[in-house]
């Protein structure tokens, strides 16, 4: 049976074209700064966002954790939405790596507003309080069902940060999905954030890798932290080549994943098992099953039919579209969902 794997956009296999550039990549020792392909990827990604420098890392968890570490001191407080990956899915890393506490905000599907942020800032002169120093946004929001920010909402948050001496970091694991869906420009994001983490191994289809972007000074600090975290890699150009290929060939096609997600959303809205579907904005579909339906059992039932997916929370199931889910697989998914 050919599986239709909707568990995550991390499950993609490198394409033929991608593998070819990987074999041909010019390599060197990246800890010595001598891997031309890694250097090219870091510069290319930085330029795309109009930022000064980039740092290639093995994972998006590492780029986020390095960013949090470089922007905070132990005892500081990080402000983010309660659904954030940095809080939910990075193993308590904010406390473990940075010794910082977290102020969780209740946003709309993972998106927070400037007023939430300003209300959450501690008084610096009150010795009882942790020092608020960093705000982390996530775009698109994973647990928010691939929801995207409006640029003006981010700009308003940036103003609050500026006025209060807070640093602004973006977890942009799926930022390219947002850029494509909202027709926003990478350059605008580069202007708004002090640092940005992008993942090459999600919708972009690389096997491995994320890039942290920021000023030259910050990225110099980040490079040291990457070594301390054990993320200094040697002939890493072999995977960076895949990242360069992905940035060139796999960004615009994300629109196809978004169309596929919309088709599945429309089918789910007419399914008798389904209570609600979070409005689809990008490549993630999260739906809630009716009270009398057991989500785990439904996932097993789908597996028997060849569809792989995960539950997300008690009554919720998540589908993620990506470049290994073809149009005919989407059609098959729709037909199966109509029968279940
Ligand atoms: C996947 C993801 C990351 C990074 O995950 P890694 O598996 O460590 O690369 C970070 N943030 C969000 C929102 C993600 O979905």
mmCIF file of C-alpha atoms and ligand atoms in Angstrom:
data_model
loop_
_atom_site.group_PDB
_atom_site.id
_atom_site.type_symbol
_atom_site.label_atom_id
_atom_site.label_comp_id
_atom_site.label_asym_id
_atom_site.label_seq_id
_atom_site.Cartn_x
_atom_site.Cartn_y
_atom_site.Cartn_z
ATOM 1 C CA UNK A 1 0.000 0.000 0.000
ATOM 2 C CA UNK A 2 1.221 3.500 -0.829
ATOM 3 C CA UNK A 3 0.909 5.529 2.365
ATOM 4 C CA UNK A 4 -0.524 9.011 2.293
ATOM 5 C CA UNK A 5 1.577 10.539 5.027
ATOM 6 C CA UNK A 6 -0.169 13.573 6.517
ATOM 7 C CA UNK A 7 1.581 13.373 9.903
ATOM 8 C CA UNK A 8 3.941 16.284 9.242
ATOM 9 C CA UNK A 9 5.699 18.254 6.519
ATOM 10 C CA UNK A 10 8.966 16.930 7.961
ATOM 11 C CA UNK A 11 8.499 13.475 6.379
ATOM 12 C CA UNK A 12 9.447 14.477 2.821
ATOM 13 C CA UNK A 13 12.131 12.658 0.848
ATOM 14 C CA UNK A 14 14.727 14.750 -1.015
ATOM 15 C CA UNK A 15 13.847 15.009 -4.713
ATOM 16 C CA UNK A 16 16.131 13.780 -7.488
ATOM 17 C CA UNK A 17 17.242 17.327 -8.326
ATOM 18 C CA UNK A 18 17.962 17.979 -4.684
ATOM 19 C CA UNK A 19 20.052 14.820 -4.319
ATOM 20 C CA UNK A 20 22.086 15.770 -7.378
ATOM 21 C CA UNK A 21 23.115 19.145 -5.959
ATOM 22 C CA UNK A 22 23.942 17.445 -2.658
ATOM 23 C CA UNK A 23 26.406 15.077 -4.340
ATOM 24 C CA UNK A 24 28.013 17.893 -6.258
ATOM 25 C CA UNK A 25 28.283 20.377 -3.384
ATOM 26 C CA UNK A 26 31.607 22.024 -2.655
ATOM 27 C CA UNK A 27 32.528 21.059 0.912
ATOM 28 C CA UNK A 28 34.897 22.131 3.670
ATOM 29 C CA UNK A 29 35.096 22.194 7.448
ATOM 30 C CA UNK A 30 32.311 24.525 8.526
ATOM 31 C CA UNK A 31 33.583 24.870 12.094
ATOM 32 C CA UNK A 32 36.618 26.513 10.451
ATOM 33 C CA UNK A 33 34.209 28.552 8.291
ATOM 34 C CA UNK A 34 35.553 26.761 5.222
ATOM 35 C CA UNK A 35 32.443 25.160 3.758
ATOM 36 C CA UNK A 36 31.619 27.246 0.684
ATOM 37 C CA UNK A 37 28.124 25.754 0.351
ATOM 38 C CA UNK A 38 27.187 26.507 3.969
ATOM 39 C CA UNK A 39 28.578 30.035 3.593
ATOM 40 C CA UNK A 40 26.531 30.447 0.423
ATOM 41 C CA UNK A 41 23.337 29.258 2.133
ATOM 42 C CA UNK A 42 23.878 31.563 5.125
ATOM 43 C CA UNK A 43 24.498 34.558 2.850
ATOM 44 C CA UNK A 44 21.642 33.706 0.504
ATOM 45 C CA UNK A 45 19.115 33.370 3.320
ATOM 46 C CA UNK A 46 20.326 36.571 5.015
ATOM 47 C CA UNK A 47 20.118 38.517 1.747
ATOM 48 C CA UNK A 48 16.609 37.248 1.081
ATOM 49 C CA UNK A 49 15.458 38.892 4.321
ATOM 50 C CA UNK A 50 17.746 41.919 4.065
ATOM 51 C CA UNK A 51 19.507 40.806 7.232
ATOM 52 C CA UNK A 52 23.243 40.947 7.862
ATOM 53 C CA UNK A 53 24.142 37.343 8.588
ATOM 54 C CA UNK A 54 22.921 33.764 8.918
ATOM 55 C CA UNK A 55 23.873 30.629 10.831
ATOM 56 C CA UNK A 56 23.127 27.128 9.560
ATOM 57 C CA UNK A 57 21.987 24.720 12.298
ATOM 58 C CA UNK A 58 20.793 21.111 12.424
ATOM 59 C CA UNK A 59 17.268 21.924 13.641
ATOM 60 C CA UNK A 60 14.713 24.628 14.250
ATOM 61 C CA UNK A 61 14.755 23.785 17.922
ATOM 62 C CA UNK A 62 18.436 24.672 17.954
ATOM 63 C CA UNK A 63 18.007 27.967 16.070
ATOM 64 C CA UNK A 64 15.194 28.987 18.458
ATOM 65 C CA UNK A 65 17.094 27.914 21.556
ATOM 66 C CA UNK A 66 20.275 29.690 20.457
ATOM 67 C CA UNK A 67 18.235 32.818 19.776
ATOM 68 C CA UNK A 68 16.612 32.716 23.218
ATOM 69 C CA UNK A 69 19.991 32.122 24.857
ATOM 70 C CA UNK A 70 21.708 34.953 23.026
ATOM 71 C CA UNK A 71 18.906 37.441 23.706
ATOM 72 C CA UNK A 72 18.391 36.762 27.447
ATOM 73 C CA UNK A 73 20.101 36.478 30.829
ATOM 74 C CA UNK A 74 19.115 33.855 33.440
ATOM 75 C CA UNK A 75 16.079 35.101 35.366
ATOM 76 C CA UNK A 76 14.717 37.100 32.430
ATOM 77 C CA UNK A 77 11.207 36.494 31.161
ATOM 78 C CA UNK A 78 10.241 35.464 27.642
ATOM 79 C CA UNK A 79 6.811 36.539 26.388
ATOM 80 C CA UNK A 80 5.039 34.238 23.912
ATOM 81 C CA UNK A 81 1.693 32.656 23.071
ATOM 82 C CA UNK A 82 0.725 29.581 25.083
ATOM 83 C CA UNK A 83 0.640 27.457 21.902
ATOM 84 C CA UNK A 84 4.206 28.383 20.895
ATOM 85 C CA UNK A 85 6.597 25.673 19.763
ATOM 86 C CA UNK A 86 9.345 27.241 21.910
ATOM 87 C CA UNK A 87 7.177 26.538 24.964
ATOM 88 C CA UNK A 88 5.245 23.406 23.956
ATOM 89 C CA UNK A 89 7.729 21.354 21.967
ATOM 90 C CA UNK A 90 11.299 22.214 22.875
ATOM 91 C CA UNK A 91 11.643 20.084 25.990
ATOM 92 C CA UNK A 92 11.527 22.956 28.480
ATOM 93 C CA UNK A 93 14.568 24.395 26.712
ATOM 94 C CA UNK A 94 13.815 27.980 27.701
ATOM 95 C CA UNK A 95 14.407 27.005 31.335
ATOM 96 C CA UNK A 96 17.017 24.326 30.657
ATOM 97 C CA UNK A 97 19.263 26.285 28.305
ATOM 98 C CA UNK A 98 18.635 29.882 29.250
ATOM 99 C CA UNK A 99 17.351 29.778 32.843
ATOM 100 C CA UNK A 100 14.565 32.126 31.774
ATOM 101 C CA UNK A 101 10.930 32.101 32.833
ATOM 102 C CA UNK A 102 8.005 32.354 30.451
ATOM 103 C CA UNK A 103 4.937 34.586 30.334
ATOM 104 C CA UNK A 104 2.284 32.790 28.328
ATOM 105 C CA UNK A 105 -0.326 34.817 26.470
ATOM 106 C CA UNK A 106 -3.660 33.604 25.184
ATOM 107 C CA UNK A 107 -3.778 34.764 21.603
ATOM 108 C CA UNK A 108 -5.999 33.882 18.683
ATOM 109 C CA UNK A 109 -4.824 30.561 17.219
ATOM 110 C CA UNK A 110 -1.263 31.248 18.309
ATOM 111 C CA UNK A 111 -1.247 34.899 17.270
ATOM 112 C CA UNK A 112 -0.811 37.602 19.895
ATOM 113 C CA UNK A 113 -1.492 41.345 19.700
ATOM 114 C CA UNK A 114 0.513 44.393 20.743
ATOM 115 C CA UNK A 115 -1.870 45.087 23.656
ATOM 116 C CA UNK A 116 -1.339 41.550 25.037
ATOM 117 C CA UNK A 117 2.397 42.172 24.929
ATOM 118 C CA UNK A 118 2.324 45.581 26.581
ATOM 119 C CA UNK A 119 0.050 44.254 29.334
ATOM 120 C CA UNK A 120 2.540 41.441 30.033
ATOM 121 C CA UNK A 121 5.674 43.536 30.471
ATOM 122 C CA UNK A 122 6.947 43.580 34.036
ATOM 123 C CA UNK A 123 7.955 46.787 35.780
ATOM 124 C CA UNK A 124 11.748 46.868 35.594
ATOM 125 C CA UNK A 125 11.989 48.811 38.849
ATOM 126 C CA UNK A 126 10.019 46.210 40.817
ATOM 127 C CA UNK A 127 12.613 43.848 42.309
ATOM 128 C CA UNK A 128 9.969 41.155 42.761
ATOM 129 C CA UNK A 129 9.546 40.743 39.048
ATOM 130 C CA UNK A 130 11.529 38.923 36.399
ATOM 131 C CA UNK A 131 12.908 41.249 33.729
ATOM 132 C CA UNK A 132 10.871 41.007 30.524
ATOM 133 C CA UNK A 133 13.438 40.959 27.756
ATOM 134 C CA UNK A 134 12.258 38.953 24.773
ATOM 135 C CA UNK A 135 9.090 38.427 22.749
ATOM 136 C CA UNK A 136 8.823 35.353 20.515
ATOM 137 C CA UNK A 137 6.254 35.158 17.712
ATOM 138 C CA UNK A 138 5.503 32.084 15.603
ATOM 139 C CA UNK A 139 4.422 32.395 11.960
ATOM 140 C CA UNK A 140 2.725 30.307 10.764
ATOM 141 C CA UNK A 141 1.450 28.940 14.075
ATOM 142 C CA UNK A 142 1.627 25.159 14.164
ATOM 143 C CA UNK A 143 -0.892 24.557 16.947
ATOM 144 C CA UNK A 144 -2.948 27.427 15.603
ATOM 145 C CA UNK A 145 -3.572 25.311 12.489
ATOM 146 C CA UNK A 146 -1.171 27.133 10.184
ATOM 147 C CA UNK A 147 -2.592 30.568 10.994
ATOM 148 C CA UNK A 148 -0.694 33.629 9.726
ATOM 149 C CA UNK A 149 -0.007 37.076 11.117
ATOM 150 C CA UNK A 150 -0.988 40.329 9.428
ATOM 151 C CA UNK A 151 2.107 42.459 8.928
ATOM 152 C CA UNK A 152 0.550 45.451 10.676
ATOM 153 C CA UNK A 153 -0.063 43.372 13.814
ATOM 154 C CA UNK A 154 3.625 42.466 13.881
ATOM 155 C CA UNK A 155 4.599 46.095 13.273
ATOM 156 C CA UNK A 156 2.472 47.143 16.281
ATOM 157 C CA UNK A 157 4.207 44.515 18.439
ATOM 158 C CA UNK A 158 7.568 45.781 17.177
ATOM 159 C CA UNK A 159 6.624 49.311 18.326
ATOM 160 C CA UNK A 160 5.817 48.000 21.819
ATOM 161 C CA UNK A 161 9.134 46.147 21.887
ATOM 162 C CA UNK A 162 11.072 49.231 20.815
ATOM 163 C CA UNK A 163 9.387 51.429 23.395
ATOM 164 C CA UNK A 164 10.102 48.920 26.170
ATOM 165 C CA UNK A 165 13.557 47.694 25.245
ATOM 166 C CA UNK A 166 12.385 44.205 24.321
ATOM 167 C CA UNK A 167 13.960 42.035 21.662
ATOM 168 C CA UNK A 168 11.718 40.422 19.028
ATOM 169 C CA UNK A 169 12.435 36.926 17.695
ATOM 170 C CA UNK A 170 10.448 35.051 15.050
ATOM 171 C CA UNK A 171 10.047 31.290 15.004
ATOM 172 C CA UNK A 172 9.550 31.113 11.264
ATOM 173 C CA UNK A 173 9.645 27.330 10.898
ATOM 174 C CA UNK A 174 6.878 27.761 8.300
ATOM 175 C CA UNK A 175 7.428 31.410 7.453
ATOM 176 C CA UNK A 176 7.559 30.674 3.719
ATOM 177 C CA UNK A 177 4.040 29.253 3.900
ATOM 178 C CA UNK A 178 2.915 32.582 5.363
ATOM 179 C CA UNK A 179 4.834 34.624 2.778
ATOM 180 C CA UNK A 180 3.206 32.670 -0.056
ATOM 181 C CA UNK A 181 -0.297 32.615 1.449
ATOM 182 C CA UNK A 182 -0.334 36.303 2.417
ATOM 183 C CA UNK A 183 1.855 37.508 -0.452
ATOM 184 C CA UNK A 184 4.132 39.227 2.050
ATOM 185 C CA UNK A 185 7.787 40.047 1.468
ATOM 186 C CA UNK A 186 10.717 38.482 3.270
ATOM 187 C CA UNK A 187 12.356 41.929 3.357
ATOM 188 C CA UNK A 188 9.536 43.308 5.523
ATOM 189 C CA UNK A 189 10.132 40.521 8.044
ATOM 190 C CA UNK A 190 13.854 41.255 8.071
ATOM 191 C CA UNK A 191 13.051 44.845 9.076
ATOM 192 C CA UNK A 192 10.714 43.887 11.908
ATOM 193 C CA UNK A 193 12.635 41.196 13.784
ATOM 194 C CA UNK A 194 15.936 41.139 15.647
ATOM 195 C CA UNK A 195 16.319 37.487 14.738
ATOM 196 C CA UNK A 196 14.445 35.010 12.556
ATOM 197 C CA UNK A 197 14.612 31.210 12.518
ATOM 198 C CA UNK A 198 13.608 29.517 9.260
ATOM 199 C CA UNK A 199 13.305 25.760 8.716
ATOM 200 C CA UNK A 200 14.420 24.143 5.487
ATOM 201 C CA UNK A 201 13.212 20.715 6.579
ATOM 202 C CA UNK A 202 9.482 21.491 6.814
ATOM 203 C CA UNK A 203 7.460 22.499 3.755
ATOM 204 C CA UNK A 204 10.599 23.327 1.799
ATOM 205 C CA UNK A 205 11.482 19.635 1.694
ATOM 206 C CA UNK A 206 15.134 19.554 2.754
ATOM 207 C CA UNK A 207 16.217 16.516 4.757
ATOM 208 C CA UNK A 208 17.867 18.582 7.518
ATOM 209 C CA UNK A 209 18.503 22.134 8.535
ATOM 210 C CA UNK A 210 17.418 25.534 9.762
ATOM 211 C CA UNK A 211 18.957 28.976 9.500
ATOM 212 C CA UNK A 212 19.098 31.671 12.176
ATOM 213 C CA UNK A 213 19.230 35.224 10.834
ATOM 214 C CA UNK A 214 20.280 38.440 12.564
ATOM 215 C CA UNK A 215 22.928 41.133 12.779
ATOM 216 C CA UNK A 216 26.598 40.260 12.260
ATOM 217 C CA UNK A 217 27.227 40.847 15.949
ATOM 218 C CA UNK A 218 24.373 38.609 17.097
ATOM 219 C CA UNK A 219 25.221 35.833 14.663
ATOM 220 C CA UNK A 220 28.832 35.881 15.865
ATOM 221 C CA UNK A 221 27.498 35.245 19.363
ATOM 222 C CA UNK A 222 25.132 32.592 17.973
ATOM 223 C CA UNK A 223 28.019 30.796 16.266
ATOM 224 C CA UNK A 224 29.723 30.361 19.620
ATOM 225 C CA UNK A 225 26.485 29.094 21.187
ATOM 226 C CA UNK A 226 25.960 26.632 18.334
ATOM 227 C CA UNK A 227 29.369 25.118 19.136
ATOM 228 C CA UNK A 228 28.530 24.945 22.850
ATOM 229 C CA UNK A 229 25.170 23.269 22.045
ATOM 230 C CA UNK A 230 27.046 20.659 19.981
ATOM 231 C CA UNK A 231 25.710 21.923 16.686
ATOM 232 C CA UNK A 232 29.009 22.768 14.982
ATOM 233 C CA UNK A 233 29.050 20.527 11.919
ATOM 234 C CA UNK A 234 31.942 19.767 9.593
ATOM 235 C CA UNK A 235 31.293 19.126 5.848
ATOM 236 C CA UNK A 236 27.765 20.378 6.351
ATOM 237 C CA UNK A 237 27.570 21.685 2.787
ATOM 238 C CA UNK A 238 26.175 18.310 1.789
ATOM 239 C CA UNK A 239 22.948 19.236 3.568
ATOM 240 C CA UNK A 240 23.216 23.000 3.063
ATOM 241 C CA UNK A 241 23.136 22.293 -0.692
ATOM 242 C CA UNK A 242 19.676 20.799 -0.221
ATOM 243 C CA UNK A 243 18.633 23.962 1.597
ATOM 244 C CA UNK A 244 19.843 26.202 -1.218
ATOM 245 C CA UNK A 245 18.003 24.028 -3.716
ATOM 246 C CA UNK A 246 14.840 24.197 -1.608
ATOM 247 C CA UNK A 247 14.950 27.998 -1.381
ATOM 248 C CA UNK A 248 15.237 28.169 -5.148
ATOM 249 C CA UNK A 249 12.746 25.494 -6.182
ATOM 250 C CA UNK A 250 10.303 24.765 -3.381
ATOM 251 C CA UNK A 251 8.962 28.103 -2.182
ATOM 252 C CA UNK A 252 6.380 29.003 -4.820
ATOM 253 C CA UNK A 253 5.029 25.472 -4.972
ATOM 254 C CA UNK A 254 3.835 25.817 -1.351
ATOM 255 C CA UNK A 255 0.687 27.364 -2.883
ATOM 256 C CA UNK A 256 -0.164 23.863 -4.144
ATOM 257 C CA UNK A 257 -0.044 22.463 -0.605
ATOM 258 C CA UNK A 258 -2.329 25.280 0.485
ATOM 259 C CA UNK A 259 -4.833 24.442 -2.281
ATOM 260 C CA UNK A 260 -4.734 20.787 -1.260
ATOM 261 C CA UNK A 261 -5.385 21.738 2.360
ATOM 262 C CA UNK A 262 -8.391 23.823 1.271
ATOM 263 C CA UNK A 263 -9.853 20.875 -0.661
ATOM 264 C CA UNK A 264 -9.538 18.630 2.384
ATOM 265 C CA UNK A 265 -11.043 21.326 4.596
ATOM 266 C CA UNK A 266 -14.102 21.518 2.322
ATOM 267 C CA UNK A 267 -14.558 17.744 2.552
ATOM 268 C CA UNK A 268 -14.206 17.699 6.333
ATOM 269 C CA UNK A 269 -16.803 20.449 6.723
ATOM 270 C CA UNK A 270 -19.330 18.011 5.240
ATOM 271 C CA UNK A 271 -18.237 14.992 7.260
ATOM 272 C CA UNK A 272 -20.593 13.648 9.945
ATOM 273 C CA UNK A 273 -17.710 12.845 12.317
ATOM 274 C CA UNK A 274 -16.452 16.406 12.297
ATOM 275 C CA UNK A 275 -17.511 19.108 14.749
ATOM 276 C CA UNK A 276 -15.363 22.018 13.483
ATOM 277 C CA UNK A 277 -12.387 22.708 11.267
ATOM 278 C CA UNK A 278 -9.933 25.521 12.044
ATOM 279 C CA UNK A 279 -10.161 27.799 8.977
ATOM 280 C CA UNK A 280 -7.358 26.707 6.666
ATOM 281 C CA UNK A 281 -4.841 29.416 5.807
ATOM 282 C CA UNK A 282 -1.797 27.409 4.734
ATOM 283 C CA UNK A 283 -0.771 23.718 4.696
ATOM 284 C CA UNK A 284 -2.155 22.578 8.071
ATOM 285 C CA UNK A 285 -5.672 21.276 8.679
ATOM 286 C CA UNK A 286 -6.752 20.834 12.297
ATOM 287 C CA UNK A 287 -10.254 19.571 12.967
ATOM 288 C CA UNK A 288 -12.280 18.650 16.021
ATOM 289 C CA UNK A 289 -14.317 15.441 15.972
ATOM 290 C CA UNK A 290 -17.789 15.203 17.499
ATOM 291 C CA UNK A 291 -18.147 14.395 21.201
ATOM 292 C CA UNK A 292 -19.213 10.767 20.550
ATOM 293 C CA UNK A 293 -16.212 10.078 18.293
ATOM 294 C CA UNK A 294 -12.900 8.830 19.658
ATOM 295 C CA UNK A 295 -10.115 10.709 17.844
ATOM 296 C CA UNK A 296 -7.515 7.977 18.478
ATOM 297 C CA UNK A 297 -9.833 5.362 16.977
ATOM 298 C CA UNK A 298 -10.480 7.553 13.952
ATOM 299 C CA UNK A 299 -6.720 7.925 13.410
ATOM 300 C CA UNK A 300 -6.409 4.114 13.491
ATOM 301 C CA UNK A 301 -9.297 3.732 11.071
ATOM 302 C CA UNK A 302 -7.626 6.163 8.675
ATOM 303 C CA UNK A 303 -4.389 4.227 9.010
ATOM 304 C CA UNK A 304 -6.149 1.034 7.910
ATOM 305 C CA UNK A 305 -7.176 2.923 4.774
ATOM 306 C CA UNK A 306 -3.626 4.139 4.132
ATOM 307 C CA UNK A 307 -3.729 7.639 5.622
ATOM 308 C CA UNK A 308 -1.251 8.514 8.350
ATOM 309 C CA UNK A 309 -1.992 11.396 10.723
ATOM 310 C CA UNK A 310 -1.722 12.420 14.369
ATOM 311 C CA UNK A 311 -4.157 13.561 17.004
ATOM 312 C CA UNK A 312 -3.467 16.972 18.475
ATOM 313 C CA UNK A 313 -5.075 17.331 21.866
ATOM 314 C CA UNK A 314 -8.052 15.275 22.992
ATOM 315 C CA UNK A 315 -10.672 15.628 20.267
ATOM 316 C CA UNK A 316 -8.472 17.089 17.532
ATOM 317 C CA UNK A 317 -6.729 15.593 14.514
ATOM 318 C CA UNK A 318 -4.094 17.273 12.344
ATOM 319 C CA UNK A 319 -3.334 16.802 8.639
ATOM 320 C CA UNK A 320 -0.259 18.456 7.138
ATOM 321 C CA UNK A 321 0.185 18.829 3.385
ATOM 322 C CA UNK A 322 3.633 18.817 1.779
ATOM 323 C CA UNK A 323 5.474 18.164 -1.453
ATOM 324 C CA UNK A 324 5.261 14.377 -1.218
ATOM 325 C CA UNK A 325 1.458 14.504 -1.116
ATOM 326 C CA UNK A 326 0.436 14.476 -4.758
ATOM 327 C CA UNK A 327 -2.828 15.636 -6.282
ATOM 328 C CA UNK A 328 -3.972 12.029 -6.726
ATOM 329 C CA UNK A 329 -3.223 11.322 -3.059
ATOM 330 C CA UNK A 330 -5.363 14.315 -2.129
ATOM 331 C CA UNK A 331 -8.169 12.954 -4.316
ATOM 332 C CA UNK A 332 -7.865 9.560 -2.632
ATOM 333 C CA UNK A 333 -7.898 11.199 0.796
ATOM 334 C CA UNK A 334 -11.067 13.090 -0.104
ATOM 335 C CA UNK A 335 -12.773 9.920 -1.385
ATOM 336 C CA UNK A 336 -11.827 8.006 1.767
ATOM 337 C CA UNK A 337 -13.010 10.815 4.019
ATOM 338 C CA UNK A 338 -16.351 10.850 2.219
ATOM 339 C CA UNK A 339 -16.817 7.175 3.080
ATOM 340 C CA UNK A 340 -15.681 7.210 6.688
HETATM 341 C C1 LIG B 1 9.100 22.072 13.500
HETATM 342 C C2 LIG B 1 9.072 23.361 14.198
HETATM 343 C C3 LIG B 1 10.240 23.897 14.772
HETATM 344 C C4 LIG B 1 11.583 23.236 14.750
HETATM 345 O O1 LIG B 1 11.568 21.895 14.881
HETATM 346 P P1 LIG B 1 12.820 20.939 14.604
HETATM 347 O O2 LIG B 1 12.173 19.634 14.458
HETATM 348 O O3 LIG B 1 13.692 21.065 15.788
HETATM 349 O O4 LIG B 1 13.516 21.412 13.362
HETATM 350 C C5 LIG B 1 10.138 25.123 15.390
HETATM 351 N N1 LIG B 1 8.965 25.786 15.427
HETATM 352 C C6 LIG B 1 7.854 25.322 14.863
HETATM 353 C C7 LIG B 1 6.607 26.125 14.903
HETATM 354 C C8 LIG B 1 7.864 24.090 14.235
HETATM 355 O O5 LIG B 1 6.739 23.619 13.690
#
